[in-house]
Coordinates of C-alpha atoms in Angstrom, one line a residue:
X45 CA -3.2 22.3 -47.5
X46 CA 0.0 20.0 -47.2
X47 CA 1.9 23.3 -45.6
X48 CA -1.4 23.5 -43.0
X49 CA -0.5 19.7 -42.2
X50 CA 3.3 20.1 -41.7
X51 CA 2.8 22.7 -39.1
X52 CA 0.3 20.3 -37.0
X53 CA 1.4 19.3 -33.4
X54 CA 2.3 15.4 -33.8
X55 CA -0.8 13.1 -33.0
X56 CA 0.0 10.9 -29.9
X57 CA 0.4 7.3 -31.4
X58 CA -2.2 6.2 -28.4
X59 CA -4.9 8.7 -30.1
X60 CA -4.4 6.7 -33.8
X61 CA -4.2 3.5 -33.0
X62 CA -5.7 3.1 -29.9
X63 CA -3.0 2.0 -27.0
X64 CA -4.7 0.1 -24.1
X65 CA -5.6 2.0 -21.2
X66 CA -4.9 5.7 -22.5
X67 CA -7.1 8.9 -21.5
X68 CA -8.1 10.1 -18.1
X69 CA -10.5 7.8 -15.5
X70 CA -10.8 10.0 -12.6
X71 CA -14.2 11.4 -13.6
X72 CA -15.4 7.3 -14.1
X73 CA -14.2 6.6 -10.5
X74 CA -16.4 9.8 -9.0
X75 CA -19.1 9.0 -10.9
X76 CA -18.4 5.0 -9.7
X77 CA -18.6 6.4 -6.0
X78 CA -21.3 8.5 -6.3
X79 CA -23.4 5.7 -7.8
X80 CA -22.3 3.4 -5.1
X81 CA -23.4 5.7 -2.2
X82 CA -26.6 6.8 -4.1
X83 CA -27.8 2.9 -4.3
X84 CA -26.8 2.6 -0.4
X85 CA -28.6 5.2 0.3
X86 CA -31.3 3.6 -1.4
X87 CA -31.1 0.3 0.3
X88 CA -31.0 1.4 3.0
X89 CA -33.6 4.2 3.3
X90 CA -35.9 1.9 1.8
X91 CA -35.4 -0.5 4.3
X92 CA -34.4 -3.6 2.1
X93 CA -31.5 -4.4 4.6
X94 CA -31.5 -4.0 8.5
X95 CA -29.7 -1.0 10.2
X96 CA -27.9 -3.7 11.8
X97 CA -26.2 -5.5 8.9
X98 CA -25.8 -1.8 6.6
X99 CA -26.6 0.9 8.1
X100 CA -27.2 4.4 6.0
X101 CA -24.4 6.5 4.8
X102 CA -26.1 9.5 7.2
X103 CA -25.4 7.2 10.3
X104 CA -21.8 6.2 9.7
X105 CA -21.4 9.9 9.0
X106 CA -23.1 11.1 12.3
X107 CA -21.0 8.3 14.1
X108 CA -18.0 9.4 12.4
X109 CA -18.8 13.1 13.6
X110 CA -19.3 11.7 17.4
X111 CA -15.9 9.6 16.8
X112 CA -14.6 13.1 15.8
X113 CA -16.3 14.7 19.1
X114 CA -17.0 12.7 21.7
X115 CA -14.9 9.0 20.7
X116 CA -15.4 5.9 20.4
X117 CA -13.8 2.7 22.1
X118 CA -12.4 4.8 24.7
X119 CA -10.7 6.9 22.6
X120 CA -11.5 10.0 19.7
X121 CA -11.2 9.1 16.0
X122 CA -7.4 10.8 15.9
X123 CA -6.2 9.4 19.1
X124 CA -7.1 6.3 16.9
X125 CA -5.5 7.4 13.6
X126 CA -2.6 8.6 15.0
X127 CA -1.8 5.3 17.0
X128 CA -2.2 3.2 13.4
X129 CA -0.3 6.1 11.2
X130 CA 1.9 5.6 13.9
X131 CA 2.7 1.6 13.3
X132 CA 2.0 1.4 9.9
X133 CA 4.6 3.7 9.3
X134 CA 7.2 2.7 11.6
X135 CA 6.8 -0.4 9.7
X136 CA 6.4 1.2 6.2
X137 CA 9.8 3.1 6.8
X138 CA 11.3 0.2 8.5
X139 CA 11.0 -2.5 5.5
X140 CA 12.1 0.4 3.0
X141 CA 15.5 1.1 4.8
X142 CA 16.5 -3.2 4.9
X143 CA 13.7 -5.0 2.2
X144 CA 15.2 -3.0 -0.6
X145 CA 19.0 -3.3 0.2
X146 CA 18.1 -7.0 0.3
X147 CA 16.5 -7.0 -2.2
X148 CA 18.8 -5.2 -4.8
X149 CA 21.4 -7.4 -3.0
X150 CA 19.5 -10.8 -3.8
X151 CA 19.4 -9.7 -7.3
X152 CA 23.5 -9.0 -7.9
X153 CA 24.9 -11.6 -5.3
X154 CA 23.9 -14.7 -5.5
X155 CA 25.0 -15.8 -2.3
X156 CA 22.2 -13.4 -0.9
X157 CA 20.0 -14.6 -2.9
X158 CA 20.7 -18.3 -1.7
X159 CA 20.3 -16.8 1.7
X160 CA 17.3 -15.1 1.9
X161 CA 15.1 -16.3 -1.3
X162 CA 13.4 -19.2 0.4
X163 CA 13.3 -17.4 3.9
X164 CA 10.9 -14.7 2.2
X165 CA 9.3 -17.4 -0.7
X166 CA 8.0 -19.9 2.5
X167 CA 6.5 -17.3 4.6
X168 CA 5.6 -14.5 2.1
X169 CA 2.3 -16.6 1.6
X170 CA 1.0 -17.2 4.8
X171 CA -1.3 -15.1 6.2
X172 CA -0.1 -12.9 9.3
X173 CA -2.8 -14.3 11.8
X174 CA -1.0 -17.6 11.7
X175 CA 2.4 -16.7 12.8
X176 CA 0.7 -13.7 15.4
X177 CA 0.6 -16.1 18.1
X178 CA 4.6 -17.0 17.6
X179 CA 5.4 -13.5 17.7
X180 CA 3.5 -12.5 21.4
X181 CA 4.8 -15.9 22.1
X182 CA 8.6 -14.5 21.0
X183 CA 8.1 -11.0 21.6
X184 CA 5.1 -10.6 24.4
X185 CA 2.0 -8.3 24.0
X186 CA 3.9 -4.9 23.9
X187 CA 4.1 -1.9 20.9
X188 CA 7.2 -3.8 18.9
X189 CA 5.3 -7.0 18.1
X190 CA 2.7 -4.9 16.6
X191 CA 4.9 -3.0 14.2
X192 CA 6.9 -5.8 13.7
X193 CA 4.1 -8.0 12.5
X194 CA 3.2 -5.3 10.2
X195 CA 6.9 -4.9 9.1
X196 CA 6.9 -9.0 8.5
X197 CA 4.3 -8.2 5.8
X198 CA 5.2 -5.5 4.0
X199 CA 9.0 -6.7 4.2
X200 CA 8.7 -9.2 1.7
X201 CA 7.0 -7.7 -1.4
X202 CA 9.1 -4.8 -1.4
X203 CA 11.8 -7.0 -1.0
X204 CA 10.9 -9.7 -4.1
X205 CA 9.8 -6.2 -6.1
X206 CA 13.8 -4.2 -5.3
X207 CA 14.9 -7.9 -6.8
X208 CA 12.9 -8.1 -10.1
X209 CA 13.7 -4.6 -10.8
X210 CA 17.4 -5.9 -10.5
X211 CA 16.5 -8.7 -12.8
X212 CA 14.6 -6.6 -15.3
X213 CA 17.9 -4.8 -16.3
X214 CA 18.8 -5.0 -19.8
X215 CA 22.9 -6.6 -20.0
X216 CA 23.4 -4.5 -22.7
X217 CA 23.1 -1.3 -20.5
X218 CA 25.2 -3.1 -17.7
X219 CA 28.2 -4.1 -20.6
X220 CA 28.0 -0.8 -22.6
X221 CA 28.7 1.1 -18.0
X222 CA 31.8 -1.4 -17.6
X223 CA 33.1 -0.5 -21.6
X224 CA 33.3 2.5 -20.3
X225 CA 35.2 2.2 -17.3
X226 CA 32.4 1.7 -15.2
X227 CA 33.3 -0.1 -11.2
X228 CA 30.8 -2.6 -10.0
X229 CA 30.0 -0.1 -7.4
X230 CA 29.1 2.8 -10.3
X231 CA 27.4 -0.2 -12.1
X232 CA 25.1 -1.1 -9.1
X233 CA 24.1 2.8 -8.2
X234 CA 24.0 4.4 -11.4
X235 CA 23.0 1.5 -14.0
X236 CA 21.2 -1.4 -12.0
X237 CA 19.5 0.7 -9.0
X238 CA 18.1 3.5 -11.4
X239 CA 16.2 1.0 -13.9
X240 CA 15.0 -0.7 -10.7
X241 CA 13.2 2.5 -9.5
X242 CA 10.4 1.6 -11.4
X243 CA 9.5 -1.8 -9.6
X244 CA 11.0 -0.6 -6.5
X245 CA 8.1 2.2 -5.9
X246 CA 5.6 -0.7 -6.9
X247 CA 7.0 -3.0 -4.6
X248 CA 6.1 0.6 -2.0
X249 CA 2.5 0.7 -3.3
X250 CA 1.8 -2.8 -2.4
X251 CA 4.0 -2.7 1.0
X252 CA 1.8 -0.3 2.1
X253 CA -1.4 -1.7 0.9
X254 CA -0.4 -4.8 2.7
X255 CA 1.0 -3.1 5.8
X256 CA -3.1 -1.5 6.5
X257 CA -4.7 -5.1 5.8
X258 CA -3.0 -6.6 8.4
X259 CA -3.3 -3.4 10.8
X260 CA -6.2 -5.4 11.8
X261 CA -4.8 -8.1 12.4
X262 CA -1.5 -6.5 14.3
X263 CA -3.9 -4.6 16.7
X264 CA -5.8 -7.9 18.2
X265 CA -2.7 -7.8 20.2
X266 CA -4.0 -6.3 23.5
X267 CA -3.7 -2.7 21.5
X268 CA -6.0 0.0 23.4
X269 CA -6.1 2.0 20.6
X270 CA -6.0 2.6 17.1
X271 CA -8.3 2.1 13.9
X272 CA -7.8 -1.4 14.0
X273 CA -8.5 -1.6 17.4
X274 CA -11.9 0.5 17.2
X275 CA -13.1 -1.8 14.6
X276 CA -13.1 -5.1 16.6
X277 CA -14.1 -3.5 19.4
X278 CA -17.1 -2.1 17.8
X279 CA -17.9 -5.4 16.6
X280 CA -17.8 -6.9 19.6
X281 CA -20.9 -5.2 20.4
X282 CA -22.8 -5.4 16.9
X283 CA -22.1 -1.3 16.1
X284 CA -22.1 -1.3 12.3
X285 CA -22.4 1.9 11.8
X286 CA -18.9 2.1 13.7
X287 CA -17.4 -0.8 11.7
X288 CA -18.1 0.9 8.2
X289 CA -16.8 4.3 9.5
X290 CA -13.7 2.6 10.7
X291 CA -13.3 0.6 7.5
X292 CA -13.7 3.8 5.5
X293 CA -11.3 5.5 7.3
X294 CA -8.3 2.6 6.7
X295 CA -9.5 2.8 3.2
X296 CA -9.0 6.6 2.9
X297 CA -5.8 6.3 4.5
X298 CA -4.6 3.6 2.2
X299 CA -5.9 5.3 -1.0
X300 CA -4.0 8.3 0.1
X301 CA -0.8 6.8 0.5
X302 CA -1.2 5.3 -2.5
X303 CA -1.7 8.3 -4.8
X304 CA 1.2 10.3 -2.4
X305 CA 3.4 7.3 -3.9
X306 CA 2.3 7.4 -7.2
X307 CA 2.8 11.4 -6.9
X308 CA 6.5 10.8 -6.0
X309 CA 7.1 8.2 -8.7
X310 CA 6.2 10.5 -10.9
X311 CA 8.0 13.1 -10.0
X312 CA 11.5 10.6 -9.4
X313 CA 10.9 8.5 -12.1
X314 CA 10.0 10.9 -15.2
X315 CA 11.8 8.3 -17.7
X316 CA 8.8 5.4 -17.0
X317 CA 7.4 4.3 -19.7
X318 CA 8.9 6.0 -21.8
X319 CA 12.4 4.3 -22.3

């Protein structure tokens, strides 16, 4: 009996005693959206809520088929996803190549840090529609104050995140690189910059989340297309049916870049959570 037990397979600790959030949840979240559109369905077929306010799943779906075919707002539904994949990641790609740099850089110099910490901590919190009209003011009604607005947002928390990784670092790791003959630069790259990969591709998941909210908000500026776009438009003239479909859509989008960087950090980062 003892022999049958020593050639086991080792019991995950999570299985014994029970670690917080282990074991799978995709199947939950299907069953979560299938629930959800079964009860709209409901509501709707059964005429508890005007077409008007929520209209049924089958008529966002046949709107989303004529946005596929025909258009909508001047424009087909990929003439529209392709001008807002477009900005959102111009501005995505833009923050990645200068709000990490600074941020790294904010957490090892502290002359950066004195520079650009209250910079990004006074207008981090404000929302984007209050300093839209100082950039068309500053920068006109064009294509660059659009990405740029989106860039403002996304900038800073992948900025803050590339600094708390910095700041998460154990010194123990950093003394043990320079006892062994270790530069500052080797320190930085291979010691500092590694253990910040972890916050770093969080600081991407919620850059990007950030950078579709305020699509909407970036595309009020005298845009003539894009998903944005197709939503105020539509409710402009009380089309709900488009408004869902184009809310869906951004949310698709955004879920998909999400998992895509999930995907990577898993596949860059194979060490998290486990050192």
């Amino acid at each position: 009996m003892l022999e049958g037990v020593a050639k086991s397979k080792p019991v995950r600790p999570g299985r014994i005693y029970g670690a917080p959030g282990d074991g799978m949840s995709g199947h939950i979240s299907l069953l979560t959206a299938l629930a959800f559109i079964a009860l709209w369905l409901l509501v709707t077929e059964m005429g508890w809520i005007k077409p008007l306010f929520l209209p049924s799943p089958l008529a966002v779906w046949d709107k989303f088929v004529i946005a596929l075919t025909e258009g909508v707002s001047n424009s087909t539904l990929a003439q529209h996803t392709l001008a807002s994949l477009g900005r959102v990641l111009g501005a995505f790609l833009l923050a990645l190549v200068t709000a990490v740099p600074v941020g790294i850089l904010m957490g090892v110099n502290r002359v950066v840090r004195g520079l650009f910490d209250p910079i990004i901590e006074f207008y981090r919190p404000l929302p984007p529609l209050a300093y839209l009209p100082l950039i068309i003011i500053w920068l006109g009604i064009g294509e660059f104050p659009k990405v740029f607005l989106i860039y403002l947002a996304i900038f800073a928390p992948m900025a803050i995140a590339a600094r708390a990784g910095v700041r998460s670092v154990s010194t123990e790791q950093i003394h043990a690189a320079y006892a062994m003959g270790a530069t500052r630069a080797q320190v930085i790259g291979h010691v500092i910059l590694k253990a910040a990969l972890p916050e770093i591709f969080t600081g991407m998941r919620i850059g990007i989340g950030v950078g579709w909210t305020t699509l909407v908000a970036a595309e009020m500026v005298a845009a003539h297309r894009g998903l944005g776009f197709m939503v105020l438009n539509a409710a402009e003239y009380l089309a709900s049916d488009t408004v869902i479909m184009g809310i869906v859509v951004i949310g698709v989008f955004a879920f998909a870049f999400d998992l895509m960087i999930r995907y990577l950090e898993k596949a860059l980062i194979p060490w998290k959570g486990k050192v």
